mmCIF file of C-alpha atoms in Angstrom:
data_model
loop_
_atom_site.group_PDB
_atom_site.id
_atom_site.type_symbol
_atom_site.label_atom_id
_atom_site.label_comp_id
_atom_site.label_asym_id
_atom_site.label_seq_id
_atom_site.Cartn_x
_atom_site.Cartn_y
_atom_site.Cartn_z
ATOM 1 C CA MET A 1 -79.306 -76.178 50.893
ATOM 2 C CA GLU A 2 -77.356 -79.390 51.178
ATOM 3 C CA SER A 3 -78.758 -82.823 51.809
ATOM 4 C CA LYS A 4 -77.113 -82.824 55.220
ATOM 5 C CA ASN A 5 -79.515 -80.138 56.336
ATOM 6 C CA TYR A 6 -82.490 -82.085 55.052
ATOM 7 C CA LEU A 7 -81.341 -85.099 56.990
ATOM 8 C CA GLN A 8 -81.065 -82.932 60.061
ATOM 9 C CA ASP A 9 -84.604 -81.675 59.444
ATOM 10 C CA ILE A 10 -85.974 -85.212 59.265
ATOM 11 C CA ASN A 11 -84.158 -86.175 62.448
ATOM 12 C CA GLU A 12 -85.516 -83.118 64.208
ATOM 13 C CA ILE A 13 -89.056 -84.001 63.097
ATOM 14 C CA LYS A 14 -88.724 -87.582 64.346
ATOM 15 C CA ASN A 15 -87.177 -86.461 67.597
ATOM 16 C CA MET A 16 -89.912 -83.914 68.297
ATOM 17 C CA MET A 17 -92.702 -86.351 67.442
ATOM 18 C CA THR A 18 -91.380 -88.971 69.870
ATOM 19 C CA LYS A 19 -90.404 -86.554 72.594
ATOM 20 C CA SER A 20 -93.732 -84.738 72.592
ATOM 21 C CA SER A 21 -95.936 -87.822 72.622
ATOM 22 C CA ARG A 22 -94.086 -90.342 74.786
ATOM 23 C CA PHE A 23 -92.658 -90.191 78.285
ATOM 24 C CA LEU A 24 -89.204 -91.624 77.751
ATOM 25 C CA SER A 25 -87.608 -91.178 81.146
ATOM 26 C CA ILE A 26 -89.057 -94.372 82.519
ATOM 27 C CA SER A 27 -86.304 -96.473 84.062
ATOM 28 C CA GLY A 28 -85.659 -100.120 83.245
ATOM 29 C CA LEU A 29 -83.682 -100.659 86.417
ATOM 30 C CA SER A 30 -86.679 -99.718 88.581
ATOM 31 C CA GLY A 31 -88.588 -102.499 86.818
ATOM 32 C CA THR A 32 -85.886 -104.981 87.767
ATOM 33 C CA LEU A 33 -86.049 -103.826 91.384
ATOM 34 C CA ALA A 34 -89.849 -104.091 91.385
ATOM 35 C CA GLY A 35 -89.412 -107.692 90.245
ATOM 36 C CA ILE A 36 -87.064 -108.405 93.144
ATOM 37 C CA TYR A 37 -89.531 -106.897 95.645
ATOM 38 C CA ALA A 38 -92.263 -109.066 94.135
ATOM 39 C CA LEU A 39 -90.185 -112.215 94.540
ATOM 40 C CA ILE A 40 -89.452 -111.367 98.171
ATOM 41 C CA GLY A 41 -93.165 -110.687 98.684
ATOM 42 C CA ALA A 42 -94.089 -113.980 97.036
ATOM 43 C CA TYR A 43 -91.642 -115.827 99.293
ATOM 44 C CA LEU A 44 -93.140 -114.221 102.412
ATOM 45 C CA GLY A 45 -96.621 -115.047 101.114
ATOM 46 C CA TYR A 46 -95.582 -118.643 100.530
ATOM 47 C CA GLN A 47 -94.369 -118.892 104.127
ATOM 48 C CA ILE A 48 -97.756 -117.731 105.381
ATOM 49 C CA ILE A 49 -99.984 -119.773 103.110
ATOM 50 C CA TYR A 50 -98.165 -123.077 103.078
ATOM 51 C CA LYS A 51 -96.888 -123.053 106.627
ATOM 52 C CA ASP A 52 -99.771 -125.118 107.992
ATOM 53 C CA ASN A 53 -101.104 -126.491 104.775
ATOM 54 C CA ILE A 54 -99.965 -129.935 103.874
ATOM 55 C CA VAL A 55 -99.938 -130.462 100.166
ATOM 56 C CA ASN A 56 -102.352 -133.326 99.624
ATOM 57 C CA PHE A 57 -103.877 -135.000 96.597
ATOM 58 C CA ASP A 58 -105.660 -131.832 95.724
ATOM 59 C CA GLY A 59 -102.282 -130.240 95.227
ATOM 60 C CA TYR A 60 -102.262 -126.582 96.098
ATOM 61 C CA ARG A 61 -105.929 -126.148 95.479
ATOM 62 C CA ALA A 62 -107.371 -126.829 98.878
ATOM 63 C CA LEU A 63 -106.116 -124.178 101.232
ATOM 64 C CA VAL A 64 -107.100 -123.109 104.688
ATOM 65 C CA VAL A 65 -106.176 -119.516 105.324
ATOM 66 C CA SER A 66 -107.317 -117.538 108.338
ATOM 67 C CA ASP A 67 -108.543 -113.963 108.194
ATOM 68 C CA GLN A 68 -105.395 -112.762 109.929
ATOM 69 C CA GLU A 69 -103.193 -114.527 107.409
ATOM 70 C CA LEU A 70 -105.232 -113.106 104.581
ATOM 71 C CA LEU A 71 -104.723 -109.632 105.983
ATOM 72 C CA ASN A 72 -100.964 -110.250 106.208
ATOM 73 C CA ILE A 73 -100.853 -111.324 102.579
ATOM 74 C CA PHE A 74 -102.819 -108.236 101.609
ATOM 75 C CA ILE A 75 -100.350 -106.046 103.524
ATOM 76 C CA ILE A 76 -97.379 -107.736 101.838
ATOM 77 C CA ALA A 77 -98.933 -107.257 98.402
ATOM 78 C CA MET A 78 -99.660 -103.587 99.101
ATOM 79 C CA SER A 79 -96.124 -103.021 100.429
ATOM 80 C CA VAL A 80 -94.624 -104.526 97.278
ATOM 81 C CA PHE A 81 -96.884 -102.317 95.174
ATOM 82 C CA VAL A 82 -96.125 -99.101 97.074
ATOM 83 C CA LEU A 83 -92.389 -99.799 97.188
ATOM 84 C CA SER A 84 -92.353 -100.486 93.441
ATOM 85 C CA VAL A 85 -94.203 -97.263 92.688
ATOM 86 C CA ILE A 86 -91.839 -95.213 94.867
ATOM 87 C CA THR A 87 -88.806 -96.837 93.227
ATOM 88 C CA GLY A 88 -90.271 -96.212 89.777
ATOM 89 C CA ILE A 89 -90.892 -92.531 90.487
ATOM 90 C CA ALA A 90 -87.476 -91.992 92.095
ATOM 91 C CA PHE A 91 -85.557 -93.662 89.250
ATOM 92 C CA SER A 92 -87.569 -91.923 86.545
ATOM 93 C CA TYR A 93 -87.020 -88.625 88.295
ATOM 94 C CA SER A 94 -83.262 -89.063 88.304
ATOM 95 C CA LYS A 95 -83.261 -90.267 84.705
ATOM 96 C CA ALA A 96 -85.342 -87.275 83.625
ATOM 97 C CA LYS A 97 -82.970 -84.964 85.451
ATOM 98 C CA LYS A 98 -79.949 -86.495 83.737
ATOM 99 C CA GLN A 99 -81.591 -86.032 80.351
ATOM 100 C CA ASN A 100 -82.673 -82.507 81.185
ATOM 101 C CA GLU A 101 -86.318 -83.407 80.727
ATOM 102 C CA SER A 102 -89.095 -82.509 83.093
ATOM 103 C CA MET A 103 -90.702 -85.286 85.083
ATOM 104 C CA TRP A 104 -94.187 -83.827 85.274
ATOM 105 C CA ASP A 105 -95.375 -82.750 81.846
ATOM 106 C CA SER A 106 -98.158 -83.585 79.443
ATOM 107 C CA THR A 107 -96.489 -86.857 78.381
ATOM 108 C CA SER A 108 -96.093 -88.228 81.917
ATOM 109 C CA LYS A 109 -99.616 -87.160 82.843
ATOM 110 C CA ARG A 110 -101.017 -88.921 79.813
ATOM 111 C CA LEU A 111 -98.967 -92.020 80.596
ATOM 112 C CA ILE A 112 -100.234 -92.203 84.171
ATOM 113 C CA ILE A 113 -103.881 -91.615 83.252
ATOM 114 C CA ASN A 114 -103.840 -94.307 80.577
ATOM 115 C CA PHE A 115 -102.018 -96.733 82.842
ATOM 116 C CA MET A 116 -104.413 -96.098 85.722
ATOM 117 C CA ILE A 117 -107.707 -96.620 83.876
ATOM 118 C CA PRO A 118 -107.444 -100.421 83.413
ATOM 119 C CA LEU A 119 -105.567 -100.757 86.695
ATOM 120 C CA ALA A 120 -108.152 -98.881 88.767
ATOM 121 C CA ALA A 121 -111.043 -100.696 87.087
ATOM 122 C CA GLY A 122 -109.328 -104.014 87.838
ATOM 123 C CA GLY A 123 -108.449 -103.016 91.386
ATOM 124 C CA ILE A 124 -112.034 -102.089 92.218
ATOM 125 C CA PHE A 125 -113.346 -105.212 90.527
ATOM 126 C CA ILE A 126 -110.983 -107.394 92.577
ATOM 127 C CA LEU A 127 -111.871 -105.644 95.841
ATOM 128 C CA LEU A 128 -115.540 -106.284 95.091
ATOM 129 C CA LEU A 129 -114.791 -109.968 94.469
ATOM 130 C CA MET A 130 -112.977 -110.145 97.801
ATOM 131 C CA GLU A 131 -115.932 -108.522 99.479
ATOM 132 C CA LYS A 132 -117.993 -111.432 98.172
ATOM 133 C CA ASN A 133 -115.398 -113.911 99.462
ATOM 134 C CA LEU A 134 -114.275 -114.938 96.004
ATOM 135 C CA TYR A 135 -110.533 -115.164 96.519
ATOM 136 C CA ALA A 136 -109.577 -117.727 93.908
ATOM 137 C CA PHE A 137 -109.615 -115.250 91.034
ATOM 138 C CA VAL A 138 -107.709 -112.477 92.774
ATOM 139 C CA ALA A 139 -104.237 -113.511 91.617
ATOM 140 C CA PRO A 140 -105.161 -114.258 87.980
ATOM 141 C CA LEU A 141 -107.155 -111.037 87.687
ATOM 142 C CA THR A 142 -104.417 -108.810 89.112
ATOM 143 C CA LEU A 143 -102.101 -110.222 86.445
ATOM 144 C CA ILE A 144 -104.625 -109.743 83.642
ATOM 145 C CA PHE A 145 -105.525 -106.171 84.564
ATOM 146 C CA TYR A 146 -101.903 -105.211 85.166
ATOM 147 C CA GLY A 147 -101.015 -106.611 81.744
ATOM 148 C CA LEU A 148 -103.845 -104.649 80.120
ATOM 149 C CA ALA A 149 -102.644 -101.493 81.879
ATOM 150 C CA CYS A 150 -99.132 -102.048 80.495
ATOM 151 C CA VAL A 151 -100.396 -102.605 76.956
ATOM 152 C CA ASN A 152 -102.537 -99.480 77.180
ATOM 153 C CA ALA A 153 -99.674 -97.389 78.592
ATOM 154 C CA SER A 154 -97.177 -98.609 75.995
ATOM 155 C CA LYS A 155 -98.483 -96.100 73.464
ATOM 156 C CA TYR A 156 -97.311 -93.295 75.704
ATOM 157 C CA THR A 157 -93.860 -94.493 76.731
ATOM 158 C CA LEU A 158 -91.126 -96.896 75.636
ATOM 159 C CA GLY A 159 -92.887 -99.393 73.390
ATOM 160 C CA TYR A 160 -91.234 -102.353 75.071
ATOM 161 C CA ILE A 161 -93.743 -102.320 77.908
ATOM 162 C CA ARG A 162 -96.249 -103.717 75.434
ATOM 163 C CA TYR A 163 -94.439 -107.079 75.433
ATOM 164 C CA LEU A 164 -94.302 -107.159 79.212
ATOM 165 C CA GLY A 165 -98.054 -106.513 79.231
ATOM 166 C CA ILE A 166 -98.830 -109.279 76.758
ATOM 167 C CA THR A 167 -96.665 -111.784 78.655
ATOM 168 C CA VAL A 168 -98.375 -110.925 81.936
ATOM 169 C CA ILE A 169 -101.858 -111.223 80.366
ATOM 170 C CA ILE A 170 -100.993 -114.720 79.107
ATOM 171 C CA LEU A 171 -99.745 -115.685 82.575
ATOM 172 C CA GLY A 172 -102.974 -114.330 84.062
ATOM 173 C CA LEU A 173 -105.054 -116.467 81.718
ATOM 174 C CA LEU A 174 -102.944 -119.539 82.535
ATOM 175 C CA ALA A 175 -103.392 -118.779 86.229
ATOM 176 C CA THR A 176 -107.159 -118.752 85.680
ATOM 177 C CA TYR A 177 -106.947 -122.210 84.151
ATOM 178 C CA PHE A 178 -104.582 -123.581 86.815
ATOM 179 C CA LEU A 179 -106.636 -122.107 89.611
ATOM 180 C CA GLY A 180 -104.996 -122.392 93.018
ATOM 181 C CA TYR A 181 -101.465 -121.819 91.843
ATOM 182 C CA GLY A 182 -101.940 -118.041 91.875
ATOM 183 C CA LEU A 183 -98.942 -117.296 94.046
ATOM 184 C CA PHE A 184 -96.585 -119.035 91.631
ATOM 185 C CA PHE A 185 -98.001 -117.185 88.655
ATOM 186 C CA TRP A 186 -97.711 -113.982 90.662
ATOM 187 C CA ALA A 187 -94.053 -114.668 91.331
ATOM 188 C CA LEU A 188 -93.575 -115.431 87.641
ATOM 189 C CA GLY A 189 -95.540 -112.428 86.349
ATOM 190 C CA PHE A 190 -94.663 -109.678 88.785
ATOM 191 C CA GLY A 191 -91.273 -111.078 89.776
ATOM 192 C CA VAL A 192 -89.491 -112.883 86.975
ATOM 193 C CA CYS A 193 -91.102 -110.943 84.086
ATOM 194 C CA HIS A 194 -90.265 -107.580 85.638
ATOM 195 C CA ILE A 195 -86.675 -108.639 86.216
ATOM 196 C CA ILE A 196 -86.273 -109.883 82.646
ATOM 197 C CA TYR A 197 -88.000 -106.978 80.887
ATOM 198 C CA GLY A 198 -86.551 -104.386 83.279
ATOM 199 C CA THR A 199 -83.035 -105.609 82.589
ATOM 200 C CA ILE A 200 -83.578 -105.707 78.822
ATOM 201 C CA MET A 201 -84.957 -102.158 78.913
ATOM 202 C CA HIS A 202 -82.105 -101.004 81.096
ATOM 203 C CA PHE A 203 -79.511 -102.176 78.598
ATOM 204 C CA LYS A 204 -81.544 -101.067 75.618
ATOM 205 C CA TYR A 205 -82.547 -97.571 76.721
ATOM 206 C CA ASP A 206 -80.991 -96.398 79.987
ATOM 207 C CA ARG A 207 -77.390 -96.857 79.024
ATOM 208 C CA LEU A 208 -77.645 -95.250 75.620
ATOM 209 C CA ASN A 209 -78.396 -91.924 77.154
ATOM 210 C CA MET J 1 -87.882 -80.173 39.429
ATOM 211 C CA SER J 2 -91.273 -80.832 40.885
ATOM 212 C CA ILE J 3 -89.762 -82.170 44.094
ATOM 213 C CA ILE J 4 -88.242 -78.818 44.917
ATOM 214 C CA ASN J 5 -91.689 -77.277 44.621
ATOM 215 C CA ASN J 6 -92.944 -79.418 47.447
ATOM 216 C CA ILE J 7 -90.348 -78.057 49.847
ATOM 217 C CA ASN J 8 -92.541 -75.661 51.715
ATOM 218 C CA LYS J 9 -90.888 -72.394 52.661
ATOM 219 C CA ALA J 10 -93.335 -71.960 55.519
ATOM 220 C CA PHE J 11 -91.736 -74.927 57.292
ATOM 221 C CA ASP J 12 -88.179 -73.958 56.501
ATOM 222 C CA HIS J 13 -87.113 -73.185 60.053
ATOM 223 C CA ARG J 14 -86.194 -75.365 63.020
ATOM 224 C CA ILE J 15 -88.866 -73.894 65.295
ATOM 225 C CA ARG J 16 -91.676 -74.158 62.731
ATOM 226 C CA LEU J 17 -90.633 -77.707 61.904
ATOM 227 C CA GLY J 18 -90.764 -78.445 65.624
ATOM 228 C CA ILE J 19 -94.186 -76.879 66.114
ATOM 229 C CA MET J 20 -95.651 -78.873 63.243
ATOM 230 C CA SER J 21 -94.003 -82.141 64.380
ATOM 231 C CA ILE J 22 -95.402 -81.795 67.880
ATOM 232 C CA LEU J 23 -98.873 -80.924 66.633
ATOM 233 C CA MET J 24 -98.905 -83.820 64.173
ATOM 234 C CA VAL J 25 -98.736 -86.386 66.982
ATOM 235 C CA ASN J 26 -100.677 -84.487 69.653
ATOM 236 C CA GLU J 27 -104.302 -83.467 69.484
ATOM 237 C CA TYR J 28 -103.216 -80.059 70.716
ATOM 238 C CA ALA J 29 -100.380 -78.395 72.582
ATOM 239 C CA ASP J 30 -100.372 -75.217 74.609
ATOM 240 C CA PHE J 31 -97.896 -72.381 74.360
ATOM 241 C CA ASN J 32 -95.829 -73.457 77.355
ATOM 242 C CA MET J 33 -95.512 -77.032 76.183
ATOM 243 C CA LEU J 34 -94.228 -75.851 72.801
ATOM 244 C CA LYS J 35 -91.867 -73.438 74.497
ATOM 245 C CA GLU J 36 -90.438 -76.137 76.755
ATOM 246 C CA MET J 37 -90.096 -78.710 73.989
ATOM 247 C CA LEU J 38 -88.463 -76.358 71.513
ATOM 248 C CA GLY J 39 -86.406 -74.292 73.901
ATOM 249 C CA ALA J 40 -87.622 -71.075 72.293
ATOM 250 C CA THR J 41 -88.234 -67.657 73.799
ATOM 251 C CA ASP J 42 -91.768 -66.256 74.084
ATOM 252 C CA GLY J 43 -91.313 -63.701 71.322
ATOM 253 C CA ASN J 44 -89.584 -66.091 68.984
ATOM 254 C CA LEU J 45 -92.218 -68.789 69.394
ATOM 255 C CA ALA J 46 -95.066 -66.296 69.069
ATOM 256 C CA SER J 47 -93.779 -64.988 65.751
ATOM 257 C CA HIS J 48 -93.459 -68.500 64.343
ATOM 258 C CA THR J 49 -96.883 -69.627 65.520
ATOM 259 C CA LYS J 50 -98.338 -66.470 64.031
ATOM 260 C CA ALA J 51 -96.733 -67.210 60.665
ATOM 261 C CA LEU J 52 -98.132 -70.755 60.660
ATOM 262 C CA GLU J 53 -101.528 -69.458 61.722
ATOM 263 C CA LYS J 54 -101.532 -66.930 58.902
ATOM 264 C CA ALA J 55 -100.814 -69.697 56.388
ATOM 265 C CA ASP J 56 -103.834 -71.490 57.888
ATOM 266 C CA TYR J 57 -101.676 -74.475 58.893
ATOM 267 C CA ILE J 58 -102.486 -74.287 62.593
ATOM 268 C CA LYS J 59 -105.494 -73.229 64.647
ATOM 269 C CA VAL J 60 -105.275 -71.117 67.775
ATOM 270 C CA GLU J 61 -107.730 -71.379 70.646
ATOM 271 C CA LYS J 62 -107.646 -68.996 73.551
ATOM 272 C CA GLN J 63 -109.380 -70.061 76.718
ATOM 273 C CA PHE J 64 -109.207 -69.808 80.463
ATOM 274 C CA ILE J 65 -108.133 -72.601 82.784
ATOM 275 C CA GLY J 66 -109.423 -71.322 86.087
ATOM 276 C CA ARG J 67 -108.239 -67.745 85.927
ATOM 277 C CA LYS J 68 -105.155 -68.324 83.858
ATOM 278 C CA PRO J 69 -105.344 -67.551 80.176
ATOM 279 C CA ASN J 70 -104.258 -70.474 78.068
ATOM 280 C CA THR J 71 -103.439 -70.545 74.381
ATOM 281 C CA ARG J 72 -103.524 -73.871 72.682
ATOM 282 C CA TYR J 73 -102.675 -74.888 69.166
ATOM 283 C CA SER J 74 -103.739 -77.665 66.838
ATOM 284 C CA THR J 75 -103.167 -78.459 63.178
ATOM 285 C CA THR J 76 -105.649 -77.745 60.425
ATOM 286 C CA LYS J 77 -106.439 -80.258 57.707
ATOM 287 C CA LEU J 78 -104.483 -78.135 55.268
ATOM 288 C CA GLY J 79 -101.530 -77.954 57.652
ATOM 289 C CA ARG J 80 -101.396 -81.740 58.027
ATOM 290 C CA ALA J 81 -101.541 -82.301 54.280
ATOM 291 C CA GLU J 82 -98.875 -79.683 53.549
ATOM 292 C CA PHE J 83 -96.571 -80.986 56.278
ATOM 293 C CA LYS J 84 -96.867 -84.535 54.955
ATOM 294 C CA LYS J 85 -95.934 -83.299 51.491
ATOM 295 C CA HIS J 86 -92.999 -81.434 52.987
ATOM 296 C CA ILE J 87 -91.696 -84.548 54.757
ATOM 297 C CA GLU J 88 -92.047 -86.622 51.600
ATOM 298 C CA ALA J 89 -90.128 -84.019 49.643
ATOM 299 C CA LEU J 90 -87.362 -84.015 52.247
ATOM 300 C CA GLU J 91 -87.122 -87.784 52.138
ATOM 301 C CA LYS J 92 -86.928 -87.830 48.351
ATOM 302 C CA LEU J 93 -84.163 -85.242 48.360
ATOM 303 C CA ILE J 94 -82.166 -87.283 50.862
ATOM 304 C CA ASN J 95 -82.634 -90.515 48.935
ATOM 305 C CA LYS J 96 -81.507 -88.896 45.715
ATOM 306 C CA GLN J 97 -78.011 -88.263 46.949
#
């Protein structure tokens, strides 16, 4: 045997190890789009919250928001979330098809389960806080739990998501300190971060294949 | 020539290399997952898994998921150790040239 064959063997081993343990068809571009949806959502939210609220000496901290407005914000947030998920699935599906990989296999299942555990725990926790009328921590906590979900999921997909997760966690902690500026941290975390990391991942991974 | 001795003949095939690689990074894999990943036919894959099982490098568990029979594979301690040695030997051979 020649060394060329050995090299081929090693490459095959590496390839199989990555392919069988990580879901690689995740699309960077869908991340960028999710970021754009989030920015639009944040803008709409801003219109609702700060329409009647004059910024006074308390800055953005003292807010009067009616139940109806709160519901609207909730609907906007959910729409952004659902739209992002649909975009993510659609883009990953087409990427998987292009690469001749299957979309629904053990790697994608594992990715989703590990992503959902911190996210679901956080989601329920936040809903319980809202039930107790504690709204101030909603924005920081969504960022923190989303970041944790990304870090947890990064072991099962493109490793880059880890950095997105860590950035979002830091933003969530900052948002906890600067309480009342949640919407801006949301726009930064879910909007700007997704656009930046999505674009980097698009150029790093999508185009190679 | 001790390096050559570590090249394990039992792994000297693309499919067997693939089976071991997948099982090294996954707790277990079932027959269909291996088949899909390696692009092998049923008979071909079965003969290679049997060979690795005989060498005591992988474990086979047969079970039922609902009513469907399911065969899943995992590495043995011996299999992991031997595969690691094999990879090291490959790397040394490549670096030598």
